Amino acid sequence: MLAIGTEGKGETEMKRGSEGVCRFCLKTFSGSAIGKHLQSCKAKKERDAEENARTKKPGKIFHVKIVAYGQFWLHIEMKASSKLSDLDEFLRSIWLECCGHLSQFVIDGQAYMPSYVGDLEEMDAESMEVQLGKLLDVKDKFEYEYDFGYTTHLTGQIVSERVGALKEKVRILARNRIPEVVCIECGKPAVQYCTDCEEFYCQPCLDAHECGDEMALPVVNSPRTGVCGYTGEQDPDDFEWTAEAPV
């Protein structure tokens, strides 16, 4: 069962379990197994070694796992010197951003919000302009919220760390495949969500549905599916699981 990313919304049954593809060896793993695999993936170790050999300034790199409602998950790498605001920007782009809502991290009971919010002290919060490595270590957990109205909740953990090089600001190691949602009318794969009826439809059934396209939002690989005005258009991840391993 999968909550559609906000408190108070119903639950929708998914046909496909939580699985995804390692971006290095291109093998498929369940969400519960992918983390362990990434620690021993030969293809990833080879790529890391190649990049490490070319750098003169190795640094600490975190392996971060982020989960939303069980079905949606990301395994990424970021430099420990990266800021919470960098992670916030990434999460907004790949999973969340629709209308510029506020967001916050919560670490050890302390809230961290964007610096543009205003009087953070009055809100009992600190700025996101702080390095990950200053706040988190291996096995440490954190929470994240986007949109304080129709809130999408994420949880994260620092899985491991390594010393080496990282070209990207954020490197995606693995991501869940989009869960399959079925049409309420015919049982075929759904591609749209009616925000009025709060039901999923395939395109032909939506065309025949009385609410029409005006109330529909696309089914996308995000816990924000069907919420507010989220369409996934800002998602920068163009990986295809049938593609060759990244070089």
Short mmCIF file of C-alpha atoms in Angstrom, two decimals:
data_model
loop_
_atom_site.label_atom_id
_atom_site.label_comp_id
_atom_site.label_asym_id
_atom_site.label_seq_id
_atom_site.Cartn_x
_atom_site.Cartn_y
_atom_site.Cartn_z
CA MET A 1 0.00 0.00 0.00
CA LEU A 2 1.23 3.48 -0.82
CA ALA A 3 0.14 6.79 0.59
CA ILE A 4 0.17 9.36 -2.21
CA GLY A 5 2.47 11.75 -0.46
CA THR A 6 0.27 13.87 1.82
CA GLU A 7 -1.49 13.53 5.10
CA GLY A 8 -5.19 12.95 4.77
CA LYS A 9 -5.13 11.46 1.27
CA GLY A 10 -6.21 7.91 0.61
CA GLU A 11 -4.01 4.92 -0.09
CA THR A 12 -3.57 3.32 -3.49
CA GLU A 13 -2.53 -0.26 -4.06
CA MET A 14 0.51 -0.80 -6.26
CA LYS A 15 0.95 -3.86 -8.44
CA ARG A 16 4.74 -3.63 -8.67
CA GLY A 17 6.96 -3.94 -5.65
CA SER A 18 9.68 -1.47 -4.78
CA GLU A 19 12.62 -2.30 -7.03
CA GLY A 20 15.21 -0.37 -8.97
CA VAL A 21 18.33 -0.60 -11.08
CA CYS A 22 21.94 -0.05 -10.03
CA ARG A 23 23.26 2.75 -12.24
CA PHE A 24 26.63 1.02 -12.55
CA CYS A 25 26.11 -2.69 -13.25
CA LEU A 26 22.49 -2.23 -14.45
CA LYS A 27 21.21 -5.15 -12.40
CA THR A 28 17.78 -4.99 -10.76
CA PHE A 29 17.38 -5.18 -6.99
CA SER A 30 14.59 -4.80 -4.47
CA GLY A 31 14.51 -1.65 -2.40
CA SER A 32 15.64 -3.64 0.63
CA ALA A 33 18.64 -5.17 -1.18
CA ILE A 34 19.98 -2.30 -3.30
CA GLY A 35 21.80 -0.59 -0.44
CA LYS A 36 23.86 -3.65 0.41
CA HIS A 37 24.60 -4.22 -3.27
CA LEU A 38 25.93 -0.70 -3.77
CA GLN A 39 28.50 -1.28 -1.03
CA SER A 40 30.03 -4.17 -3.00
CA CYS A 41 29.15 -3.38 -6.65
CA LYS A 42 32.27 -4.12 -8.73
CA ALA A 43 31.29 -1.70 -11.50
CA LYS A 44 30.85 1.14 -9.02
CA LYS A 45 34.15 0.39 -7.30
CA GLU A 46 35.93 0.47 -10.67
CA ARG A 47 34.41 3.82 -11.58
CA ASP A 48 35.25 5.28 -8.17
CA ALA A 49 38.84 4.10 -8.51
CA GLU A 50 39.18 5.70 -11.95
CA GLU A 51 37.91 9.05 -10.70
CA ASN A 52 39.96 8.88 -7.51
CA ALA A 53 43.12 8.34 -9.57
CA ARG A 54 42.50 11.61 -11.40
CA THR A 55 41.93 13.85 -8.39
CA LYS A 56 44.53 15.71 -6.38
CA LYS A 57 42.10 16.69 -3.64
CA PRO A 58 40.12 13.69 -2.38
CA GLY A 59 37.36 14.44 0.09
CA LYS A 60 34.76 12.74 2.23
CA ILE A 61 31.72 11.54 0.29
CA PHE A 62 28.47 10.41 1.85
CA HIS A 63 26.20 7.65 0.56
CA VAL A 64 22.70 8.87 1.44
CA LYS A 65 19.45 6.89 1.32
CA ILE A 66 16.17 8.81 1.09
CA VAL A 67 12.76 7.14 1.33
CA ALA A 68 9.15 8.26 0.93
CA TYR A 69 6.16 6.07 1.75
CA GLY A 70 8.02 2.83 1.15
CA GLN A 71 7.66 2.69 -2.65
CA PHE A 72 9.82 5.71 -3.48
CA TRP A 73 13.53 5.74 -2.68
CA LEU A 74 16.82 7.21 -3.78
CA HIS A 75 20.41 6.23 -3.13
CA ILE A 76 22.74 9.14 -3.85
CA GLU A 77 26.25 10.36 -3.17
CA MET A 78 27.15 13.87 -2.06
CA LYS A 79 30.28 15.47 -0.72
CA ALA A 80 30.22 15.88 3.05
CA SER A 81 31.12 19.51 2.37
CA SER A 82 27.86 20.00 0.45
CA LYS A 83 25.18 21.97 2.23
CA LEU A 84 21.68 21.01 3.30
CA SER A 85 20.50 23.61 0.79
CA ASP A 86 22.16 21.59 -1.99
CA LEU A 87 20.23 18.49 -0.93
CA ASP A 88 17.05 20.55 -0.65
CA GLU A 89 17.54 21.82 -4.21
CA PHE A 90 18.07 18.27 -5.49
CA LEU A 91 15.02 16.84 -3.73
CA ARG A 92 12.86 19.65 -5.03
CA SER A 93 14.02 19.10 -8.60
CA ILE A 94 13.72 15.31 -8.71
CA TRP A 95 10.66 14.68 -6.53
CA LEU A 96 8.85 17.71 -5.15
CA GLU A 97 8.85 21.20 -6.64
CA CYS A 98 5.52 22.48 -7.86
CA CYS A 99 4.68 25.89 -6.41
CA GLY A 100 7.70 27.06 -4.43
CA HIS A 101 6.46 25.75 -1.07
CA LEU A 102 8.59 25.93 2.05
CA SER A 103 10.64 22.96 3.20
CA GLN A 104 12.66 21.91 6.20
CA PHE A 105 15.07 19.29 7.45
CA VAL A 106 14.81 18.05 11.02
CA ILE A 107 18.03 16.66 12.53
CA ASP A 108 18.21 15.70 16.19
CA GLY A 109 15.05 17.69 16.82
CA GLN A 110 16.40 20.88 15.21
CA ALA A 111 14.68 22.35 12.15
CA TYR A 112 16.74 23.73 9.26
CA MET A 113 14.96 25.95 6.74
CA PRO A 114 15.96 27.97 3.63
CA SER A 115 17.81 31.17 4.48
CA TYR A 116 15.33 33.26 2.47
CA VAL A 117 12.49 32.42 4.86
CA GLY A 118 13.18 35.45 7.03
CA ASP A 119 13.46 35.45 10.79
CA LEU A 120 14.59 31.89 11.35
CA GLU A 121 15.15 32.48 15.05
CA GLU A 122 11.50 33.44 15.47
CA MET A 123 10.57 30.14 13.78
CA ASP A 124 12.95 28.24 16.06
CA ALA A 125 14.91 27.11 12.99
CA GLU A 126 18.43 27.37 11.67
CA SER A 127 19.64 27.96 8.13
CA MET A 128 20.14 25.17 5.58
CA GLU A 129 23.42 26.85 4.64
CA VAL A 130 25.39 24.33 6.68
CA GLN A 131 27.54 21.43 5.52
CA LEU A 132 26.20 17.90 5.76
CA GLY A 133 29.39 16.77 7.47
CA LYS A 134 28.91 19.32 10.24
CA LEU A 135 25.60 17.74 11.25
CA LEU A 136 25.58 14.14 10.13
CA ASP A 137 27.74 11.04 10.35
CA VAL A 138 27.38 7.43 9.19
CA LYS A 139 24.11 5.84 10.38
CA ASP A 140 22.65 9.22 11.38
CA LYS A 141 19.06 9.82 10.27
CA PHE A 142 17.12 12.92 9.30
CA GLU A 143 13.62 13.95 8.30
CA TYR A 144 12.51 16.28 5.54
CA GLU A 145 9.20 17.98 4.76
CA TYR A 146 8.08 19.84 1.67
CA ASP A 147 4.92 21.99 1.69
CA PHE A 148 3.43 22.64 5.11
CA GLY A 149 -0.11 22.40 3.73
CA TYR A 150 -0.23 19.19 1.68
CA THR A 151 2.99 17.92 3.20
CA THR A 152 5.24 15.35 1.57
CA HIS A 153 7.38 13.59 4.18
CA LEU A 154 10.77 12.03 3.49
CA THR A 155 13.23 10.24 5.74
CA GLY A 156 16.94 9.88 5.12
CA GLN A 157 20.04 8.21 6.49
CA ILE A 158 23.78 8.39 5.92
CA VAL A 159 24.52 4.80 4.84
CA SER A 160 28.29 5.00 4.53
CA GLU A 161 31.18 7.25 3.61
CA ARG A 162 34.25 7.03 1.44
CA VAL A 163 37.20 9.26 0.61
CA GLY A 164 37.65 10.11 -3.03
CA ALA A 165 36.39 12.21 -5.91
CA LEU A 166 32.89 13.11 -7.02
CA LYS A 167 32.35 15.10 -10.22
CA GLU A 168 28.64 15.81 -9.75
CA LYS A 169 27.05 17.85 -7.00
CA VAL A 170 24.71 14.88 -6.51
CA ARG A 171 25.26 11.44 -8.05
CA ILE A 172 22.29 9.11 -8.28
CA LEU A 173 23.38 5.55 -7.48
CA ALA A 174 19.95 3.95 -7.75
CA ARG A 175 16.32 4.96 -7.85
CA ASN A 176 13.08 3.04 -7.62
CA ARG A 177 11.26 2.26 -10.85
CA ILE A 178 7.96 4.06 -11.13
CA PRO A 179 5.32 2.04 -9.27
CA GLU A 180 2.51 0.73 -11.43
CA VAL A 181 -0.89 2.16 -10.55
CA VAL A 182 -4.02 0.64 -12.05
CA CYS A 183 -6.96 2.45 -13.61
CA ILE A 184 -10.02 2.46 -11.35
CA GLU A 185 -12.28 1.73 -14.35
CA CYS A 186 -10.54 -0.96 -16.41
CA GLY A 187 -7.57 -2.18 -14.36
CA LYS A 188 -5.00 -1.23 -17.00
CA PRO A 189 -1.93 0.86 -16.09
CA ALA A 190 -2.97 4.36 -15.08
CA VAL A 191 -1.26 7.47 -16.41
CA GLN A 192 -3.37 10.23 -14.86
CA TYR A 193 -4.78 11.09 -11.45
CA CYS A 194 -8.09 12.93 -11.09
CA THR A 195 -7.64 15.41 -8.25
CA ASP A 196 -11.39 15.86 -7.90
CA CYS A 197 -12.34 12.18 -7.63
CA GLU A 198 -8.97 11.19 -6.13
CA GLU A 199 -8.77 8.17 -8.44
CA PHE A 200 -6.30 6.95 -11.08
CA TYR A 201 -7.21 6.50 -14.76
CA CYS A 202 -5.69 5.28 -18.00
CA GLN A 203 -5.91 7.87 -20.78
CA PRO A 204 -8.95 6.38 -22.60
CA CYS A 205 -10.93 6.13 -19.36
CA LEU A 206 -9.92 9.64 -18.38
CA ASP A 207 -11.10 10.92 -21.77
CA ALA A 208 -14.50 9.40 -21.01
CA HIS A 209 -14.49 10.58 -17.39
CA GLU A 210 -16.81 13.46 -16.55
CA CYS A 211 -14.06 15.52 -14.85
CA GLY A 212 -11.87 15.43 -17.97
CA ASP A 213 -8.25 16.52 -18.35
CA GLU A 214 -8.68 19.79 -16.49
CA MET A 215 -8.64 18.10 -13.08
CA ALA A 216 -5.93 15.55 -13.94
CA LEU A 217 -2.26 15.33 -13.00
CA PRO A 218 0.21 12.86 -14.55
CA VAL A 219 1.39 9.72 -12.78
CA VAL A 220 5.12 10.25 -12.28
CA ASN A 221 7.96 8.65 -10.34
CA SER A 222 7.51 10.85 -7.30
CA PRO A 223 5.83 10.74 -3.89
CA ARG A 224 4.28 14.06 -4.94
CA THR A 225 2.12 12.36 -7.60
CA GLY A 226 -1.39 13.78 -7.55
CA VAL A 227 -0.57 16.54 -5.06
CA CYS A 228 -1.03 20.28 -5.58
CA GLY A 229 0.14 21.03 -9.12
CA TYR A 230 3.03 18.56 -9.31
CA THR A 231 3.81 17.28 -12.82
CA GLY A 232 7.44 16.14 -12.55
CA GLU A 233 8.58 18.47 -15.32
CA GLN A 234 11.66 19.59 -13.37
CA ASP A 235 12.94 16.05 -12.80
CA PRO A 236 16.52 16.09 -14.18
CA ASP A 237 16.94 12.30 -14.13
CA ASP A 238 16.90 11.02 -17.72
CA PHE A 239 18.27 7.54 -16.93
CA GLU A 240 16.67 4.66 -18.82
CA TRP A 241 17.13 1.24 -17.22
CA THR A 242 17.74 -0.32 -20.64
CA ALA A 243 20.60 2.11 -21.34
CA GLU A 244 24.27 1.31 -21.06
CA ALA A 245 26.04 1.90 -17.79
CA PRO A 246 27.14 5.54 -17.26
CA VAL A 247 30.67 6.47 -18.21
#
